[in-house]
Amino acid sequence: MRYILRQMPEAVVAMASLARAVRSGGRWRAAGTGVALVLAAGFLAAGGAVAGAQPVAEDCERAAWPLAADRALLSAPDPRRVTPGDTLVLPLDGALRLGLVPQAGANLPVPPRRGDGGAFAGVMDLKVPPPERVWQVTVSANAWIDVVVDGRPLTPIAFTGAHACPGLRKSLRFGIPSGDVRLQVSGVEGAWLDLVITPAD
């Protein structure tokens, strides 16, 4: 943006000079001046469009619930590394980086709802303390998230997305009972996924 502002005066002067350089004589001179003015107006309009553009980070504020804390956890260095099959006890104190495997051989507890032969997937076991409550799962990239209880996926009670929020893609809320549950991730483009699991109530 600063570059555009710096360059606008020079561009206008240059285009005015171009108009003066056009052959004298009413029709040609007027035509040259008109071209310069049209070009200058276009340049200024383009600069205004850039100035009015929304910063990418503002998309982070458009989610259905606040995600600043989750985003801070996801952007922190050295997330805890987890491999498929690991067991974790909730609550957690930071973000996780779940290593994934090709979805075709991931041995998932429920059929994946998303992804093709090139996608990655994984599953980890969670021990959830009582009482039953709402937990929030926020992920860094496109992924299908399933919380599996007694072999069946829970239906999320709420969902929100952030398409242009750096380091954060979407967040889901589940009413999860206490006990042993499985968190399944599928349809991921890369071989790992960062995620945060926090109480939502």
Tab-separated table of C-alpha atoms in Angstrom, residues 43 72 79 81 142 173:
chain	number	residue	atom	x	y	z
A	43	PHE	CA	-4.771	4.271	-11.074
A	72	ALA	CA	-2.832	-18.475	20.270
A	79	PRO	CA	3.076	-28.378	19.930
A	81	ARG	CA	3.374	-34.460	19.044
A	142	ASN	CA	-9.329	-28.573	6.389
A	173	ARG	CA	-18.373	-28.301	19.589
